[in-house]
mmCIF file of C-alpha atoms in Angstrom:
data_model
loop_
_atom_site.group_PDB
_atom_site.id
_atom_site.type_symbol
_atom_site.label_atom_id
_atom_site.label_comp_id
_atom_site.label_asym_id
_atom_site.label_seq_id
_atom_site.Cartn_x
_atom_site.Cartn_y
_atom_site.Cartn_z
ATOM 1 C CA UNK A 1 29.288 -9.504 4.253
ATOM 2 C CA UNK A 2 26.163 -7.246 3.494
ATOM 3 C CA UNK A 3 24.454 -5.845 6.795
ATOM 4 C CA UNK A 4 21.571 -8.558 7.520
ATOM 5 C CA UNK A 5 18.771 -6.326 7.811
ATOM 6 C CA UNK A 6 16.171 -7.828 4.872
ATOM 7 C CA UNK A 7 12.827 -7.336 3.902
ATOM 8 C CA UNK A 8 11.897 -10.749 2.271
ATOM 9 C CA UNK A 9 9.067 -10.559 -0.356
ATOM 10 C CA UNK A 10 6.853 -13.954 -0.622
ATOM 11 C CA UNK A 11 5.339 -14.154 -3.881
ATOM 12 C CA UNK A 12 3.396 -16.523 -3.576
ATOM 13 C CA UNK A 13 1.750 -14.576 -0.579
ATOM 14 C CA UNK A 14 0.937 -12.064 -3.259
ATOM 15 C CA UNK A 15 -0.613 -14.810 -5.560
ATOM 16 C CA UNK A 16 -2.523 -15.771 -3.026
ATOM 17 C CA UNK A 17 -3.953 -12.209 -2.149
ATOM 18 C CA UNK A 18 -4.678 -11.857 -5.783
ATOM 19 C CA UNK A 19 -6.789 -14.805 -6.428
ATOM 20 C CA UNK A 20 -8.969 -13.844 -2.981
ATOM 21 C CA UNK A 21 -9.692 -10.700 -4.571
ATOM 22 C CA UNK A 22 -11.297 -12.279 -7.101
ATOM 23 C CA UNK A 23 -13.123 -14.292 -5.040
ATOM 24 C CA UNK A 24 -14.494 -11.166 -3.791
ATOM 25 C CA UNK A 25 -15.169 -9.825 -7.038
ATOM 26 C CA UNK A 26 -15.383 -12.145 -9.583
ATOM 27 C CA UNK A 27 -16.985 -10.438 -12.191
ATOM 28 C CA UNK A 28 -14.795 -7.104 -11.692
ATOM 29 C CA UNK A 29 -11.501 -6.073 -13.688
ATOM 30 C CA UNK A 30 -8.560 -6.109 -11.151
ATOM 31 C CA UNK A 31 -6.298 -3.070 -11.648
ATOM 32 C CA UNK A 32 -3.537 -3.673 -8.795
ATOM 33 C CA UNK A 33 -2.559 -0.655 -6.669
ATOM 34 C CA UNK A 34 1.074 -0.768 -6.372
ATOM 35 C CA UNK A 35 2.244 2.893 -5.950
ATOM 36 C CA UNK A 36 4.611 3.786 -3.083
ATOM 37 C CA UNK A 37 6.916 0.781 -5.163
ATOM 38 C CA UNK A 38 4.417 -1.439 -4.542
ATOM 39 C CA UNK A 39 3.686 -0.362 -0.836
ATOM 40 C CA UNK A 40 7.500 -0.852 -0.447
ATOM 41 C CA UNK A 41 7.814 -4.159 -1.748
ATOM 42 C CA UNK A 42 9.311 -3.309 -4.570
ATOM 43 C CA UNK A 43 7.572 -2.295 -8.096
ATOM 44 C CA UNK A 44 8.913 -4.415 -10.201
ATOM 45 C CA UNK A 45 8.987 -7.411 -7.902
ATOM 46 C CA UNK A 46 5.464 -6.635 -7.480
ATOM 47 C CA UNK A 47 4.540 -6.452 -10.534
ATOM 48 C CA UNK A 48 5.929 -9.943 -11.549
ATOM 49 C CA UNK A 49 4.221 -11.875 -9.197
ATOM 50 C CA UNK A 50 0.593 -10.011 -9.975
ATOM 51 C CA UNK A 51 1.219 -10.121 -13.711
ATOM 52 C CA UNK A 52 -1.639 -12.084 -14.692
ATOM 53 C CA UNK A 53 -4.004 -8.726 -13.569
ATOM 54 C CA UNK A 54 -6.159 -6.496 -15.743
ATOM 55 C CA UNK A 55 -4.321 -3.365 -15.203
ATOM 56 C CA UNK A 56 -1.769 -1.765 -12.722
ATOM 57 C CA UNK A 57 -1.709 2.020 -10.651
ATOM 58 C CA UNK A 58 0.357 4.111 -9.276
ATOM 59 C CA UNK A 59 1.481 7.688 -9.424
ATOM 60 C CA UNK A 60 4.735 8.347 -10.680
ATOM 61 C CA UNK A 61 5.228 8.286 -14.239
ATOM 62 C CA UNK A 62 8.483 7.239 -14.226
ATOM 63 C CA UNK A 63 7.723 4.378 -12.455
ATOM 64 C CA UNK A 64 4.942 3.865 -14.914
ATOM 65 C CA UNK A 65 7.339 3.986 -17.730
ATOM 66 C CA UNK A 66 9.656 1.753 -16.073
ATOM 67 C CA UNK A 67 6.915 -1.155 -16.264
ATOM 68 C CA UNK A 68 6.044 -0.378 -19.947
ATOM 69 C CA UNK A 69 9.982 -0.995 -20.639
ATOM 70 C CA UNK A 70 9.855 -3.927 -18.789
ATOM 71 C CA UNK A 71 7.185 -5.638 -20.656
ATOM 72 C CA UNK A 72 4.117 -4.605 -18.849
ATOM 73 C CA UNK A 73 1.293 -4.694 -21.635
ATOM 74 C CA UNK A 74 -1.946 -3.999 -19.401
ATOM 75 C CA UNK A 75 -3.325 -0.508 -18.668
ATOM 76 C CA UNK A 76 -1.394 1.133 -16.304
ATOM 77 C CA UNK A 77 -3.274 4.097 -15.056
ATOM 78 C CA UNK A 78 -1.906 7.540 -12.944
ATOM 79 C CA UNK A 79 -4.220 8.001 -9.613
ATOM 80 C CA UNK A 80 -3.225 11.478 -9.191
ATOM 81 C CA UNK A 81 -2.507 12.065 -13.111
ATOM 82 C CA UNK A 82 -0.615 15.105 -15.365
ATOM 83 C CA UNK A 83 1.148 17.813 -14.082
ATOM 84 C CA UNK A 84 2.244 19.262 -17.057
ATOM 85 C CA UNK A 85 1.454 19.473 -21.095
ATOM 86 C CA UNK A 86 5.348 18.305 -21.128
ATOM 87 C CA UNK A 87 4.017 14.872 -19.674
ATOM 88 C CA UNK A 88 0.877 14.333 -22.169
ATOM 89 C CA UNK A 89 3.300 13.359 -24.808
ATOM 90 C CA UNK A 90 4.597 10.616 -23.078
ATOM 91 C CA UNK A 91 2.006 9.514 -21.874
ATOM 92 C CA UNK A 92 0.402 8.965 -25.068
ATOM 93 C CA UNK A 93 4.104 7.589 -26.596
ATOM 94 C CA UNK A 94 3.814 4.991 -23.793
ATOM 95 C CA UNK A 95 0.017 4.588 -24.049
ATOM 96 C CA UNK A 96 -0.565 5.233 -19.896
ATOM 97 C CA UNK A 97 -3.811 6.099 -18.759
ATOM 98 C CA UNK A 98 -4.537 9.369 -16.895
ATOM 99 C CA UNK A 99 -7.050 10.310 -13.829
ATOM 100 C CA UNK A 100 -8.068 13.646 -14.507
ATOM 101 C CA UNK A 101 -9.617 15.332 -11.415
ATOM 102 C CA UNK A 102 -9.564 18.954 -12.142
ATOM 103 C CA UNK A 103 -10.252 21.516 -14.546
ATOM 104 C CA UNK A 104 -7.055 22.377 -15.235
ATOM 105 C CA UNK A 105 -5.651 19.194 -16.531
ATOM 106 C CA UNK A 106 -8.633 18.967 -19.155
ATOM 107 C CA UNK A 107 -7.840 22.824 -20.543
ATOM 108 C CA UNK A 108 -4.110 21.329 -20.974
ATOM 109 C CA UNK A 109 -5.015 18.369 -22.589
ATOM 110 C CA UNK A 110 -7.373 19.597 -25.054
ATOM 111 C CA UNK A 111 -4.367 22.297 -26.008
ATOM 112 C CA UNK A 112 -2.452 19.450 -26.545
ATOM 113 C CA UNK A 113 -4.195 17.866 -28.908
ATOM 114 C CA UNK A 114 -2.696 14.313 -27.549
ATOM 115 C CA UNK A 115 -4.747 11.094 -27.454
ATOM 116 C CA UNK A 116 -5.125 9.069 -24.144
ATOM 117 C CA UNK A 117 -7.539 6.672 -21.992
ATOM 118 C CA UNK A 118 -9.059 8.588 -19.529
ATOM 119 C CA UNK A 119 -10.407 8.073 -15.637
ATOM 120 C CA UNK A 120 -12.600 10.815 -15.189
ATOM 121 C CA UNK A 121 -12.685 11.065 -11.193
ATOM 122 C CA UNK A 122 -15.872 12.725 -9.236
ATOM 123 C CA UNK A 123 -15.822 13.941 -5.970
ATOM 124 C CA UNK A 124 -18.382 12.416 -4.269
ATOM 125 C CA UNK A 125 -17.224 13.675 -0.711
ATOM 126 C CA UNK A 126 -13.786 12.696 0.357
ATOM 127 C CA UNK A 127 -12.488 16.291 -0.612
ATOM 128 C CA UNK A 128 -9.808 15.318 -1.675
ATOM 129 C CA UNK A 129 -9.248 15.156 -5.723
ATOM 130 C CA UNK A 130 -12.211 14.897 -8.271
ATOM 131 C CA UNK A 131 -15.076 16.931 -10.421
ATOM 132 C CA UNK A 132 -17.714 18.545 -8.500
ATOM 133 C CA UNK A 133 -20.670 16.948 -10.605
ATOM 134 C CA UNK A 134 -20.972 20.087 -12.025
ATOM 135 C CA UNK A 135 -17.879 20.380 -13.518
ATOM 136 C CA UNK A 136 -18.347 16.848 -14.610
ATOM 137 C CA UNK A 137 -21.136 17.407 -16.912
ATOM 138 C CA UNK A 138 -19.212 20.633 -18.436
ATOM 139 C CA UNK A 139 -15.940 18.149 -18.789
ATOM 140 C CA UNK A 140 -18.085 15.487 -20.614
ATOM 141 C CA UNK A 141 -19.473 18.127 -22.894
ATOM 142 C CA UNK A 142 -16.199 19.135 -23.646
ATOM 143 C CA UNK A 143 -14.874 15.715 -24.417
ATOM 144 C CA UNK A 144 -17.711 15.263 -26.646
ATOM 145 C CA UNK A 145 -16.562 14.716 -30.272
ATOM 146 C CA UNK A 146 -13.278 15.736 -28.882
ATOM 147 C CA UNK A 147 -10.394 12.939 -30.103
ATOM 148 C CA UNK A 148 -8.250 13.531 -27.274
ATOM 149 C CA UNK A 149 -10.157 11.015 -25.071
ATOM 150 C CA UNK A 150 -9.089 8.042 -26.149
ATOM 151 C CA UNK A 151 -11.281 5.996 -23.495
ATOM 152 C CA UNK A 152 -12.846 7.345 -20.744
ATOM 153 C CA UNK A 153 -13.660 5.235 -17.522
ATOM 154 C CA UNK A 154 -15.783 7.384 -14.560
ATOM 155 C CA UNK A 155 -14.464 6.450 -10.950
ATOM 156 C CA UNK A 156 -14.499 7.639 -7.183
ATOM 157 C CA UNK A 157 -12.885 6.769 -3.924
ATOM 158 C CA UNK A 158 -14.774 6.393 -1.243
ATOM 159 C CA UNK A 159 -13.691 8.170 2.177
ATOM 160 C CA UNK A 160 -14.682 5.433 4.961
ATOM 161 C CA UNK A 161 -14.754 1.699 3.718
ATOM 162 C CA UNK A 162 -12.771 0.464 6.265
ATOM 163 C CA UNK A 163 -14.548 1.715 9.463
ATOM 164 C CA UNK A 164 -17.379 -0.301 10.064
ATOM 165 C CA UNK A 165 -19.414 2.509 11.661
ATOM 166 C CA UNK A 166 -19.681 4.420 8.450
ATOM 167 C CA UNK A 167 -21.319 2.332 6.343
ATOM 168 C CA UNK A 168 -24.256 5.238 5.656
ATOM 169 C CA UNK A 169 -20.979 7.362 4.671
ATOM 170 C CA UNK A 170 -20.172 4.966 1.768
ATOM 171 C CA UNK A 171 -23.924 4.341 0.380
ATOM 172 C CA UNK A 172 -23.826 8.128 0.124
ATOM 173 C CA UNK A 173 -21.070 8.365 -1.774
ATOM 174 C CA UNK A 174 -22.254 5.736 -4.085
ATOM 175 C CA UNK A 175 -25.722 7.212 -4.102
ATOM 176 C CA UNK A 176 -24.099 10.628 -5.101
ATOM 177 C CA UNK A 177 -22.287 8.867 -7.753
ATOM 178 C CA UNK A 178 -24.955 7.425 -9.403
ATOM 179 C CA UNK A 179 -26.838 10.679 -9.518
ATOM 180 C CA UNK A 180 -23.649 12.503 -10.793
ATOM 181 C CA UNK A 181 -23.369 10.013 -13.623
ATOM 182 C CA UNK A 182 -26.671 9.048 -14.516
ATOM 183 C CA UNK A 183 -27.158 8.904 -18.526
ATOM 184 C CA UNK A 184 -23.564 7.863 -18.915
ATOM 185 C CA UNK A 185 -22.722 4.481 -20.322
ATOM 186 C CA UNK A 186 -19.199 4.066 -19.650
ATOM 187 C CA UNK A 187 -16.866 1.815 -17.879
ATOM 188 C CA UNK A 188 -16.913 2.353 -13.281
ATOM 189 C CA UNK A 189 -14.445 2.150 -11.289
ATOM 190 C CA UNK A 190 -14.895 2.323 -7.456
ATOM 191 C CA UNK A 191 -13.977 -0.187 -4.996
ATOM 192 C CA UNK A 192 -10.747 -0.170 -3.088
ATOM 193 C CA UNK A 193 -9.769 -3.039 -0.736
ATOM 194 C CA UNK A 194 -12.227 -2.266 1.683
ATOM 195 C CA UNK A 195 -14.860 -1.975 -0.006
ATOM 196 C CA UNK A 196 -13.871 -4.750 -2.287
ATOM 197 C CA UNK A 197 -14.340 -7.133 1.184
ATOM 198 C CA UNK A 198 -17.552 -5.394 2.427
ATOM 199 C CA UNK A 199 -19.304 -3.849 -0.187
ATOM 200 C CA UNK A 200 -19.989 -5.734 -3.242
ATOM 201 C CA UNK A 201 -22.336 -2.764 -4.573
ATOM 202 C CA UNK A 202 -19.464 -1.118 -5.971
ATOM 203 C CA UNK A 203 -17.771 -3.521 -7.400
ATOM 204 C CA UNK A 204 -19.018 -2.029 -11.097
ATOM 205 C CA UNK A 205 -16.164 -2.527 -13.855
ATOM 206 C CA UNK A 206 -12.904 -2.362 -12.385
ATOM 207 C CA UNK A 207 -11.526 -2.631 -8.773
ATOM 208 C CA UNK A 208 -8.502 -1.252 -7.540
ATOM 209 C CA UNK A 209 -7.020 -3.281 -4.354
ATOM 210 C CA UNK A 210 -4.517 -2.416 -2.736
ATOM 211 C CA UNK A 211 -3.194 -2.841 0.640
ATOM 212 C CA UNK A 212 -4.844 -6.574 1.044
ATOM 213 C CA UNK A 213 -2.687 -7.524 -2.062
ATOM 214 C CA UNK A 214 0.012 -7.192 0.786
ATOM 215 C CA UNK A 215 -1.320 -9.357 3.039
ATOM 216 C CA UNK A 216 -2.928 -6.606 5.465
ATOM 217 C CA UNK A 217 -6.345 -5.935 6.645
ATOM 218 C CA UNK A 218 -7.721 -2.348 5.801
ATOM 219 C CA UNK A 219 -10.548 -2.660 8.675
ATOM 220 C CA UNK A 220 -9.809 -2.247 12.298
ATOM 221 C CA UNK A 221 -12.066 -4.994 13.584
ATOM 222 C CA UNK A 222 -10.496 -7.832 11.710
ATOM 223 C CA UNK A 223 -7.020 -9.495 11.026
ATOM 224 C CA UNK A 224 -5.459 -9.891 7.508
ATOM 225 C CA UNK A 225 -5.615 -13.818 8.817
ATOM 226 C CA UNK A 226 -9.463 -13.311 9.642
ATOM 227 C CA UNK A 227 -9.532 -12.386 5.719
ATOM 228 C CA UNK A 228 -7.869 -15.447 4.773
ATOM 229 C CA UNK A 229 -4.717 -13.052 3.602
ATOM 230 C CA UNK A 230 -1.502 -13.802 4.284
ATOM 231 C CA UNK A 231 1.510 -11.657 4.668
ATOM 232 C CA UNK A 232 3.618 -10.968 1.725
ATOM 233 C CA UNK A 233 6.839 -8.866 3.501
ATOM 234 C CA UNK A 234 8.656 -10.279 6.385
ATOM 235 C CA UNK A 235 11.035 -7.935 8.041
ATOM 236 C CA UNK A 236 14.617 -10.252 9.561
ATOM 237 C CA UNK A 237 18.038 -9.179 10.680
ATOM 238 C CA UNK A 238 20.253 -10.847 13.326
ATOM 239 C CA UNK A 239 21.573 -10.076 16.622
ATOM 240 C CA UNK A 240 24.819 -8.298 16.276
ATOM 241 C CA UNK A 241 25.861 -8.372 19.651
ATOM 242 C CA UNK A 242 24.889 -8.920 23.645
ATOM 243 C CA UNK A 243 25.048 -7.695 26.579
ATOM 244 C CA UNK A 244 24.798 -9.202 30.363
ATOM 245 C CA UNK A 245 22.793 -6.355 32.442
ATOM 246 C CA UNK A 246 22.551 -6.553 36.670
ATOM 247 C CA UNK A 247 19.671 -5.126 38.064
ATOM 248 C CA UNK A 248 19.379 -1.625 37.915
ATOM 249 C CA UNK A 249 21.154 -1.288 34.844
ATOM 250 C CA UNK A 250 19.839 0.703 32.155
ATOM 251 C CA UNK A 251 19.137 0.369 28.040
ATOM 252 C CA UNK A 252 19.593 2.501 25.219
ATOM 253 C CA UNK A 253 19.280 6.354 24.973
ATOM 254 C CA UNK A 254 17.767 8.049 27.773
ATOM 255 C CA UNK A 255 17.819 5.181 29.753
ATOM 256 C CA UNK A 256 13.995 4.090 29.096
ATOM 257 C CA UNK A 257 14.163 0.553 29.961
ATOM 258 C CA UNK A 258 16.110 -0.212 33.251
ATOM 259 C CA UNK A 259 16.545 -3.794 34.242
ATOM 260 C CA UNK A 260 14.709 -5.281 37.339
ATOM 261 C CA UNK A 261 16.812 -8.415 37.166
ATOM 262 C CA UNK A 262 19.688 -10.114 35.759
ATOM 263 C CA UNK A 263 19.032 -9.947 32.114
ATOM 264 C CA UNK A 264 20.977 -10.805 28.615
ATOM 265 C CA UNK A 265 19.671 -8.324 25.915
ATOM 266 C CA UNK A 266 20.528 -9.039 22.107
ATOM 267 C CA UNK A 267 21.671 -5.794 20.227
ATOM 268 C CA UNK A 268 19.876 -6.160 16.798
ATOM 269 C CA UNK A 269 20.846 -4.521 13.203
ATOM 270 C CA UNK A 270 17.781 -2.700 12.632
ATOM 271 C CA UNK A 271 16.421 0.716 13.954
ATOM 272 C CA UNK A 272 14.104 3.683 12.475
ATOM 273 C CA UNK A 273 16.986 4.067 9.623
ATOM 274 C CA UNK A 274 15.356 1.019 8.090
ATOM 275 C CA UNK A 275 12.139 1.339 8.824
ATOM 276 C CA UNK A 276 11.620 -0.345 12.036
ATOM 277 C CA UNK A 277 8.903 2.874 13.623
ATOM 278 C CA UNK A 278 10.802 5.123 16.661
ATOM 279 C CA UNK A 279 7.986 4.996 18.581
ATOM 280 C CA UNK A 280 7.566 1.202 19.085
ATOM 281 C CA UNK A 281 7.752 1.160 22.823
ATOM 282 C CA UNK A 282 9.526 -1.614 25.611
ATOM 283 C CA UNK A 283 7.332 -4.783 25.193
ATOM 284 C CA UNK A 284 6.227 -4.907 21.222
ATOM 285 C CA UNK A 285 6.731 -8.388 20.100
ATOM 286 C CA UNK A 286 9.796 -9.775 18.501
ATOM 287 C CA UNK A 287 11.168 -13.612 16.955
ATOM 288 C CA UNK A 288 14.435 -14.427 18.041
ATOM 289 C CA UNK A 289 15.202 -17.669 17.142
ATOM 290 C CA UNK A 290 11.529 -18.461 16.498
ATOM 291 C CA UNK A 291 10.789 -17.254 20.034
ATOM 292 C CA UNK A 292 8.890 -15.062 21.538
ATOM 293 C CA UNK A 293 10.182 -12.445 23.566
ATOM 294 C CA UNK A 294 10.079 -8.025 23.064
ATOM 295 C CA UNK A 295 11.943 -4.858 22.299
ATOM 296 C CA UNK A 296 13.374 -3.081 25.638
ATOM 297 C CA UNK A 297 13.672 0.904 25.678
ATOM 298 C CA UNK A 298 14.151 3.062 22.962
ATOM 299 C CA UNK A 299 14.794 2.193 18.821
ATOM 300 C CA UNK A 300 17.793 3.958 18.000
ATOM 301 C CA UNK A 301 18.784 4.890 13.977
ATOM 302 C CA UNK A 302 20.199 1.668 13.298
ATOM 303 C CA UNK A 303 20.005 -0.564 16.298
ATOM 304 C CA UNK A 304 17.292 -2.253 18.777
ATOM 305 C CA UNK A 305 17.611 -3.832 21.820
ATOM 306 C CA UNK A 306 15.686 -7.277 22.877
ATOM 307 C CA UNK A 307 15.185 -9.371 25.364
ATOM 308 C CA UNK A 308 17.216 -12.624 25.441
ATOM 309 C CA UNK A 309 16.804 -14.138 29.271
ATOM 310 C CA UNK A 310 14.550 -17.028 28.209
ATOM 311 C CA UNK A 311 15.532 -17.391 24.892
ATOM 312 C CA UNK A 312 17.070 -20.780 24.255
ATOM 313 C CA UNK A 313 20.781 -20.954 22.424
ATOM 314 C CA UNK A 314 20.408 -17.274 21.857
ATOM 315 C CA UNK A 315 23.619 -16.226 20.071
ATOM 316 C CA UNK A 316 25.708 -13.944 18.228
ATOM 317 C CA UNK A 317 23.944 -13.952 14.647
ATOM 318 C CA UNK A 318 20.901 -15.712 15.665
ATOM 319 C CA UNK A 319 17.832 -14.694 13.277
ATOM 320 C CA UNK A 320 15.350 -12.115 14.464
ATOM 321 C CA UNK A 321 11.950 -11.474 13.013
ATOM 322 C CA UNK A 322 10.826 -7.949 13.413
ATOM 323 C CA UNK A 323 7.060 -8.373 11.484
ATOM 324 C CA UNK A 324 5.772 -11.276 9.249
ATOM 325 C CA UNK A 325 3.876 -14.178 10.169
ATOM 326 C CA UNK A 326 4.137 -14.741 13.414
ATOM 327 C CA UNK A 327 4.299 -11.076 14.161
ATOM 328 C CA UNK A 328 2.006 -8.768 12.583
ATOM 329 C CA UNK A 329 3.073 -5.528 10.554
ATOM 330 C CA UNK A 330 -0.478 -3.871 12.015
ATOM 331 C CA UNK A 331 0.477 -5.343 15.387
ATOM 332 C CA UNK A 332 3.771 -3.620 15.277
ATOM 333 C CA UNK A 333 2.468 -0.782 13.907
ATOM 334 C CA UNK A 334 -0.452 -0.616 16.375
ATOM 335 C CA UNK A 335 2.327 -1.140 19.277
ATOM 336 C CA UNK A 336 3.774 1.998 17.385
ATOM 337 C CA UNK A 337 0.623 4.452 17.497
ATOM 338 C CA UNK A 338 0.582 4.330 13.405
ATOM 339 C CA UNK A 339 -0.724 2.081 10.942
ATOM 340 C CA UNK A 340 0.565 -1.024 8.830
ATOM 341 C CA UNK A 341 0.759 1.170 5.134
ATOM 342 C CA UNK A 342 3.185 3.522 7.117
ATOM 343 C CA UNK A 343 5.802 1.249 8.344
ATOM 344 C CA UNK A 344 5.447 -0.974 4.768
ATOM 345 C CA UNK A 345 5.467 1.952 2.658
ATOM 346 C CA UNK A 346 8.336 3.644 5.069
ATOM 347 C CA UNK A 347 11.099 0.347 4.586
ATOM 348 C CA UNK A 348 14.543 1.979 3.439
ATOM 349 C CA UNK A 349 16.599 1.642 0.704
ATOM 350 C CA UNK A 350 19.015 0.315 2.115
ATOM 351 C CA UNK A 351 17.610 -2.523 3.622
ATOM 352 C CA UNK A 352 18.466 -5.552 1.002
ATOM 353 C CA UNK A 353 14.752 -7.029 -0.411
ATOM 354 C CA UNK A 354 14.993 -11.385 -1.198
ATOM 355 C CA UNK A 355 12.168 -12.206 -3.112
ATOM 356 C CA UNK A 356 11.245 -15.870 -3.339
#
């Protein structure tokens, strides 16, 4: 039998996450973030259940090509672009779109010669990747009457959506982006999740959600379930073993949980080989059985240890829920010092995805 450890993929979770985006913006074309495959959900499952959406990104081109030879008709656009003059031809023999973001990616594709829809991106103060406006006026005159821009579509990303303090941060960076682009007429693209939820200013022409198409909240101060989202991945194995402890008796490496009482602990088939974060300390929440109870000491490579003292007809192979509905990814990954994207994006391999 196949180890137990699943990550099971709820599509209609994702359908569901879809259509509140456009509630949010319903004028907006959706292109669906699902780099990382899909946030670790898996690209292809991913793309499936969101197939009815405007567009798709991501960053790896194979990845990109994959969905073209599976079907995938809508634009399908590189966030961090080209890295070579190699790539330009194939991304014009698969018709991809392209973010160019610095200088040097717009001196190899006018050398090229090759013709391809274009996301001009601006750096309007993340620092991170895009045009000083400066170079983006010298870009644009270079493009002009040039036939290697196919399309071109002018976006930004803005730095601090999701914290609710630094809402003067992101009319700034809209504010700069207006200035920067003033006098052009051409397609926007702007809002990610958060600002999708909280800032309908930037909606403009197309939106690019991402992590609430997964069912979790980008903001701090509110629950994916506060958002009306649900959660698409659900994280399962089963206990593979138990143990009776007396008091005094100790758990795992190092010891880090020692027993105060008679306990029963469940050994479960999952650990930081999977996915399941290191640092998740004694008392984060776990389902056994749909019961509450927690995680005792330290997550090993491939193994946990839980509680199972006043869990009812707790057994050899009873199902354990590690995040999902009940339990939280962000809960989890708060528990964990890190943040939900991490421990979605950081799923292994080898753990078997069900999609339903």
């Amino acid at each position: 039998m196949p180890r137990p450890t699943q990550a099971t993929i709820d599509f209609s979770a994702l359908a569901h996450n879809l259509a509140v985006v456009r509630q949010y913006a319903p004028r907006s074309r959706i292109m669906a973030v699902i780099k990382a495959d899909a946030y670790g959900h898996g690209l292809l499952h991913a793309a499936n259940a969101l197939k009815t959406v405007d567009g798709f990104a991501l960053l790896e081109l194979d990845a990109a090509i994959c969905l073209r030879d599976a079907g995938y008709r809508q634009p399908i656009l590189l966030l961090e672009g080209f890295f070579s003059t190699q790539e330009l031809g194939l991304l014009e023999q698969y018709q991809l779109s392209t973010v160019i973001h610095h200088s040097e990616q717009v001196a190899m594709l006018l050398e090229s010669k090759q013709r391809v829809d274009l996301f001009l991106k601006i750096n309007t103060g993340m620092n991170r990747l895009g045009l000083a406006p400066e170079q983006f006026h010298k870009v644009m005159s270079m493009f002009k009457g040039n036939r290697c821009a196919n399309t071109i579509t002018l976006m930004t990303h803005f730095a601090c959506a999701d914290d609710p303090s630094e809402k003067e941060s992101v009319i700034q960076q809209l504010q700069y982006f207006e200035m920067a682009t003033q006098g052009y007429n051409y397609p926007r693209s702007l809002a990610n999740s958060a600002a999708i939820i909280r800032y309908p200013e930037t909606h403009a022409d197309w939106v690019r959600p991402g992590i609430m198409l997964y069912g979790i909240s980008p903001f701090p101060d509110q629950t994916a379930s506060d958002l009306n989202l649900r959660p698409v991945m659900t994280l399962s194995s089963r206990i593979i073993a138990i143990q009776n402890l007396k008091c005094g008796d100790k758990v795992g490496y190092h010891g880090l949980f020692q027993a105060d009482r008679a306990m029963r602990i469940g050994i479960v088939a999952c650990g930081y080989a999977d996915g399941y974060p290191r640092h998740a300390p004694t008392n984060t929440p776990v389902l056994v059985n749909n019961q509450h109870t927690r995680l005792l000491g330290r997550v090993s490579m491939d193994m946990l240890a839980v509680d199972l003292t006043d869990i009812e007809n707790a057994e050899l192979n009873s199902p354990v829920i590690l995040w999902g509905k009940e339990i939280t990814v962000d809960e989890i990954a708060h528990r964990a010092g890190t943040i939900g994207y991490e421990l979605l994006c950081a799923v292994a391999p080898r753990v078997e995805k069900v999609c339903f």
